[in-house]
Amino acid sequence: MNVVILAAGMGKRMQSALPKVLHPLAGKPLLQHVIDTARELSPGKLCVIYGHGGAAVPEMVARQHTGAHAAIDTALQEPQLGTGHAVMQALPQLDDSVPTLILYGDVPLTSAASLRRLVVAAGNDKLGILTVEQANPFGLGRMVRENGKIVRIVEEKDATAAERSICEINSGIMVAPTARLRDWLSSLSNNNAQGEYYLTDIVAKAVAEGMTVVSAQPAAEWEVAGVNSKVQLAELERRYQLNLAHTLLEQGVTLMDPARIDIRGSLTCGRDVTIDVGCVFEGAVTLANGVRVGAHSVLVNSAIGAGVQIKPFCHIEGAQVGPQAQIGPYARLRPGAELGQEVHIGNFVEVKNSTVAAHSKANHLAYIGDSTVGARVNIGAGTITCNYDGVNKFRTIIEDDAFIGSDSQLVAPVTVGAGATIGAGTTLTRNAPAGKLTMSRARQITIDSWQRPVKIAKP
Ligand code: UD1
Ligand code: MG
């Protein structure tokens, strides 16, 4: 099969410099959704028609040329003279021996299953159209049937009052025998209300040749909903998120409110996972059995181990969290944070590019960057690893069972030996030996003769 994706329209109503098909839905460009769905059908040829937005669309398509997938062709449509004219631009790329499926780059949520049903219904010798009954069909092409058979499509602007009362609409998604499509497109005229070459006019041509025109219906109306404005984009985003939420609920995940979760990527959950309201998941996130995620947390490309509790308002990116760990509230795990079993990272603690081994704790107000922290280490409130001299970064090593007193600065490169204790307020610039108390602190003195100043009376 050939697949042609129409993406040349300008999307004026988006009120944006970004081409419409590059606006993200669930963190992914609209066109990317369509390409991903098309690829599920393993097309021999895949061609994207672009126009507005300069090089942005072909550049986005060029980034797809990775992995096992066949390359995607692009064709420029300039000027844009209608949907039929758009498909004409793809003709040199298409293989005549297989049918051609036409998709829209701004209709992101069509399921591969619905497309397969359409393609199967059409076979190799019929024209197939994905249609839907719509309570408010205003603005869309209507399916005109005689004795139940599709005979043509009429656009809103060209329709009679009687035709406008038809509720079955053309989604725009069609599949056609390629050689016939070639002929029909070459004979299109633009003699209509919009002065455009309508793809929809191929239907009457097929019927005139005696070809059977079949239709298939998507499982839900939103599968064929297009995005023309930010309002429609926001509506489809909520629809998509609700679908993902329902899938998670069916898998046994507890969502405190399925209307208040956002997944922009893939979220994989074990058994008995609970997610409170307002959480955002980006990229690939996995939550193992029994994980609880507190309200308003953001998790990006991270793996969270079994039984972990993430308290509210955490930001976790590029991190691995070991089983039974406790994180937050208000914790920040940055890329390269690897936490072992039952590690505790508390409020206002930031961990970056560091490993923290089992049972270690940093419960309050600390920065752990470029560090290797052993097991059962206690990091006191206010501890900072000074990893950066303004030019280079250095590592801090804290061995097993060390105790770092509050408000210490560990100036890297530096090592705290196993079982060492660092006195509160220490600025550590040389290695601290294992098992000993090390501190840098001016001795405490009391000045017996000192007296508080008294307020001088104004004359
Ligand atoms: C089209 C259909 C209409 C259908 C509706 C569904 C035609 C003539 N009409 O209407 O029957 O109900 O879609 O939404 O086909 N595009 C190009 N180049 C162009 C024109 C359009 O690439 O020259 C692309 C657009 O980017 C968009 C798609 O084709 O992805 C549909 O274009 P749009 O103008 O939104 O369709 P309508 O004319 O509203
Ligand atoms: Mg139009």
Short mmCIF file of N, CA, C and O in Angstrom, two decimals, residues 286-345:
data_model
loop_
_atom_site.label_atom_id
_atom_site.label_comp_id
_atom_site.label_asym_id
_atom_site.label_seq_id
_atom_site.Cartn_x
_atom_site.Cartn_y
_atom_site.Cartn_z
N THR A 286 8.60 4.38 33.71
CA THR A 286 8.05 3.13 34.23
C THR A 286 7.89 3.24 35.74
O THR A 286 8.77 3.76 36.43
N LEU A 287 6.75 2.77 36.22
CA LEU A 287 6.45 2.74 37.65
C LEU A 287 6.25 1.28 38.01
O LEU A 287 5.32 0.63 37.50
N ALA A 288 7.10 0.73 38.88
CA ALA A 288 7.00 -0.69 39.23
C ALA A 288 5.84 -0.91 40.21
O ALA A 288 5.16 0.05 40.61
N ASN A 289 5.64 -2.15 40.61
CA ASN A 289 4.51 -2.49 41.48
C ASN A 289 4.45 -1.61 42.72
O ASN A 289 5.46 -1.36 43.37
N GLY A 290 3.25 -1.17 43.05
CA GLY A 290 3.03 -0.50 44.33
C GLY A 290 3.55 0.93 44.43
O GLY A 290 3.56 1.50 45.51
N VAL A 291 3.99 1.51 43.33
CA VAL A 291 4.48 2.90 43.39
C VAL A 291 3.30 3.84 43.66
O VAL A 291 2.21 3.67 43.12
N ARG A 292 3.55 4.83 44.51
CA ARG A 292 2.55 5.89 44.72
C ARG A 292 3.18 7.21 44.31
O ARG A 292 4.27 7.55 44.79
N VAL A 293 2.51 7.93 43.44
CA VAL A 293 3.02 9.23 42.98
C VAL A 293 2.11 10.31 43.55
O VAL A 293 0.90 10.32 43.29
N GLY A 294 2.68 11.22 44.32
CA GLY A 294 1.92 12.29 44.96
C GLY A 294 1.49 13.35 43.96
O GLY A 294 1.99 13.42 42.84
N ALA A 295 0.59 14.20 44.41
CA ALA A 295 -0.01 15.21 43.54
C ALA A 295 1.03 16.14 42.93
O ALA A 295 2.04 16.46 43.55
N HIS A 296 0.76 16.55 41.69
CA HIS A 296 1.53 17.60 41.03
C HIS A 296 3.01 17.27 40.90
O HIS A 296 3.86 18.14 41.08
N SER A 297 3.32 16.03 40.60
CA SER A 297 4.70 15.66 40.33
C SER A 297 4.90 15.54 38.82
O SER A 297 3.96 15.22 38.09
N VAL A 298 6.13 15.81 38.38
CA VAL A 298 6.48 15.71 36.97
C VAL A 298 7.57 14.65 36.83
O VAL A 298 8.62 14.77 37.47
N LEU A 299 7.33 13.62 36.05
CA LEU A 299 8.31 12.55 35.86
C LEU A 299 8.66 12.45 34.38
O LEU A 299 7.76 12.34 33.53
N VAL A 300 9.95 12.51 34.09
CA VAL A 300 10.42 12.52 32.70
C VAL A 300 11.46 11.40 32.53
O VAL A 300 12.43 11.36 33.31
N ASN A 301 11.29 10.53 31.56
CA ASN A 301 12.29 9.50 31.22
C ASN A 301 12.93 8.89 32.46
O ASN A 301 14.15 8.95 32.64
N SER A 302 12.14 8.29 33.32
CA SER A 302 12.67 7.76 34.57
C SER A 302 12.08 6.40 34.87
O SER A 302 11.00 6.06 34.38
N ALA A 303 12.79 5.63 35.68
CA ALA A 303 12.32 4.31 36.11
C ALA A 303 12.22 4.31 37.63
O ALA A 303 13.22 4.56 38.32
N ILE A 304 11.03 4.02 38.13
CA ILE A 304 10.77 4.09 39.57
C ILE A 304 10.53 2.67 40.08
O ILE A 304 9.67 1.95 39.55
N GLY A 305 11.28 2.27 41.10
CA GLY A 305 11.25 0.89 41.58
C GLY A 305 10.04 0.57 42.44
O GLY A 305 9.28 1.46 42.85
N ALA A 306 9.87 -0.71 42.74
CA ALA A 306 8.68 -1.20 43.45
C ALA A 306 8.54 -0.53 44.81
O ALA A 306 9.53 -0.35 45.54
N GLY A 307 7.33 -0.19 45.14
CA GLY A 307 7.02 0.31 46.48
C GLY A 307 7.52 1.72 46.77
O GLY A 307 7.43 2.19 47.90
N VAL A 308 8.02 2.40 45.77
CA VAL A 308 8.53 3.77 45.99
C VAL A 308 7.36 4.70 46.28
O VAL A 308 6.30 4.59 45.66
N GLN A 309 7.58 5.62 47.23
CA GLN A 309 6.59 6.66 47.47
C GLN A 309 7.18 8.00 47.04
O GLN A 309 8.22 8.42 47.54
N ILE A 310 6.51 8.62 46.08
CA ILE A 310 6.90 9.97 45.65
C ILE A 310 5.87 10.91 46.24
O ILE A 310 4.69 10.82 45.91
N LYS A 311 6.29 11.77 47.14
CA LYS A 311 5.36 12.70 47.78
C LYS A 311 5.11 13.88 46.85
O LYS A 311 5.80 14.03 45.84
N PRO A 312 4.15 14.75 47.16
CA PRO A 312 3.74 15.77 46.18
C PRO A 312 4.87 16.71 45.73
O PRO A 312 5.86 16.90 46.43
N PHE A 313 4.68 17.28 44.56
CA PHE A 313 5.52 18.37 44.03
C PHE A 313 6.97 17.95 43.79
O PHE A 313 7.89 18.69 44.14
N CYS A 314 7.19 16.79 43.22
CA CYS A 314 8.56 16.39 42.87
C CYS A 314 8.78 16.56 41.37
O CYS A 314 7.85 16.46 40.58
N HIS A 315 10.04 16.81 41.00
CA HIS A 315 10.43 16.89 39.60
C HIS A 315 11.54 15.87 39.39
O HIS A 315 12.61 15.98 40.00
N ILE A 316 11.27 14.86 38.57
CA ILE A 316 12.18 13.72 38.43
C ILE A 316 12.45 13.52 36.96
O ILE A 316 11.53 13.27 36.17
N GLU A 317 13.71 13.66 36.55
CA GLU A 317 14.04 13.57 35.12
C GLU A 317 15.30 12.73 34.93
O GLU A 317 16.32 12.99 35.58
N GLY A 318 15.23 11.74 34.06
CA GLY A 318 16.42 10.93 33.74
C GLY A 318 16.98 10.21 34.94
O GLY A 318 18.19 10.02 35.05
N ALA A 319 16.09 9.78 35.85
CA ALA A 319 16.54 9.17 37.11
C ALA A 319 16.11 7.72 37.22
O ALA A 319 15.14 7.30 36.60
N GLN A 320 16.87 6.97 38.03
CA GLN A 320 16.47 5.61 38.39
C GLN A 320 16.33 5.58 39.89
O GLN A 320 17.28 5.93 40.61
N VAL A 321 15.18 5.13 40.37
CA VAL A 321 14.92 5.13 41.80
C VAL A 321 14.72 3.69 42.26
O VAL A 321 13.89 2.97 41.71
N GLY A 322 15.51 3.28 43.26
CA GLY A 322 15.47 1.89 43.73
C GLY A 322 14.22 1.61 44.55
O GLY A 322 13.50 2.53 44.96
N PRO A 323 13.95 0.32 44.80
CA PRO A 323 12.73 -0.07 45.48
C PRO A 323 12.60 0.54 46.87
O PRO A 323 13.61 0.75 47.56
N GLN A 324 11.37 0.83 47.26
CA GLN A 324 11.02 1.31 48.60
C GLN A 324 11.61 2.68 48.93
O GLN A 324 11.60 3.09 50.09
N ALA A 325 12.16 3.37 47.97
CA ALA A 325 12.71 4.70 48.26
C ALA A 325 11.57 5.66 48.59
O ALA A 325 10.41 5.42 48.23
N GLN A 326 11.91 6.75 49.29
CA GLN A 326 10.93 7.80 49.58
C GLN A 326 11.49 9.10 49.05
O GLN A 326 12.60 9.50 49.40
N ILE A 327 10.71 9.76 48.23
CA ILE A 327 11.17 10.96 47.53
C ILE A 327 10.20 12.09 47.83
O ILE A 327 9.00 11.93 47.73
N GLY A 328 10.76 13.24 48.19
CA GLY A 328 9.95 14.45 48.34
C GLY A 328 9.33 14.58 49.71
O GLY A 328 9.71 13.84 50.62
N PRO A 329 8.40 15.50 49.92
CA PRO A 329 7.86 16.42 48.90
C PRO A 329 8.92 17.42 48.43
O PRO A 329 9.93 17.59 49.10
N TYR A 330 8.70 18.00 47.28
CA TYR A 330 9.59 19.04 46.73
C TYR A 330 11.01 18.54 46.52
O TYR A 330 11.97 19.23 46.86
N ALA A 331 11.17 17.36 45.96
CA ALA A 331 12.53 16.88 45.64
C ALA A 331 12.78 17.03 44.15
O ALA A 331 11.84 17.03 43.34
N ARG A 332 14.05 17.17 43.77
CA ARG A 332 14.39 17.26 42.36
C ARG A 332 15.47 16.23 42.04
O ARG A 332 16.59 16.32 42.58
N LEU A 333 15.14 15.28 41.18
CA LEU A 333 16.12 14.31 40.71
C LEU A 333 16.42 14.63 39.26
O LEU A 333 15.51 14.66 38.43
N ARG A 334 17.69 14.89 38.98
CA ARG A 334 18.07 15.30 37.63
C ARG A 334 18.75 14.15 36.89
O ARG A 334 19.07 13.12 37.48
N PRO A 335 19.04 14.32 35.59
CA PRO A 335 19.60 13.20 34.83
C PRO A 335 20.83 12.59 35.49
O PRO A 335 21.71 13.30 36.00
N GLY A 336 20.86 11.28 35.47
CA GLY A 336 21.99 10.55 36.05
C GLY A 336 21.85 10.31 37.54
O GLY A 336 22.78 9.79 38.16
N ALA A 337 20.72 10.64 38.13
CA ALA A 337 20.50 10.31 39.54
C ALA A 337 20.12 8.83 39.61
O ALA A 337 19.16 8.41 38.98
N GLU A 338 20.90 8.05 40.36
CA GLU A 338 20.59 6.62 40.52
C GLU A 338 20.53 6.32 42.00
O GLU A 338 21.56 6.37 42.69
N LEU A 339 19.35 6.02 42.48
CA LEU A 339 19.15 5.82 43.91
C LEU A 339 18.93 4.35 44.20
O LEU A 339 18.17 3.69 43.51
N GLY A 340 19.57 3.85 45.28
CA GLY A 340 19.42 2.44 45.65
C GLY A 340 18.17 2.22 46.49
O GLY A 340 17.33 3.10 46.66
N GLN A 341 18.12 1.00 47.04
CA GLN A 341 16.95 0.58 47.81
C GLN A 341 16.77 1.44 49.06
O GLN A 341 17.73 1.73 49.77
N GLU A 342 15.54 1.82 49.32
CA GLU A 342 15.14 2.54 50.54
C GLU A 342 15.93 3.83 50.78
O GLU A 342 16.13 4.24 51.93
N VAL A 343 16.39 4.45 49.73
CA VAL A 343 17.03 5.77 49.87
C VAL A 343 15.93 6.79 50.18
O VAL A 343 14.81 6.69 49.66
N HIS A 344 16.23 7.76 51.02
CA HIS A 344 15.29 8.84 51.31
C HIS A 344 15.86 10.15 50.79
O HIS A 344 16.96 10.53 51.18
N ILE A 345 15.10 10.80 49.92
CA ILE A 345 15.49 12.13 49.42
C ILE A 345 14.34 13.07 49.77
O ILE A 345 13.24 12.93 49.25
#
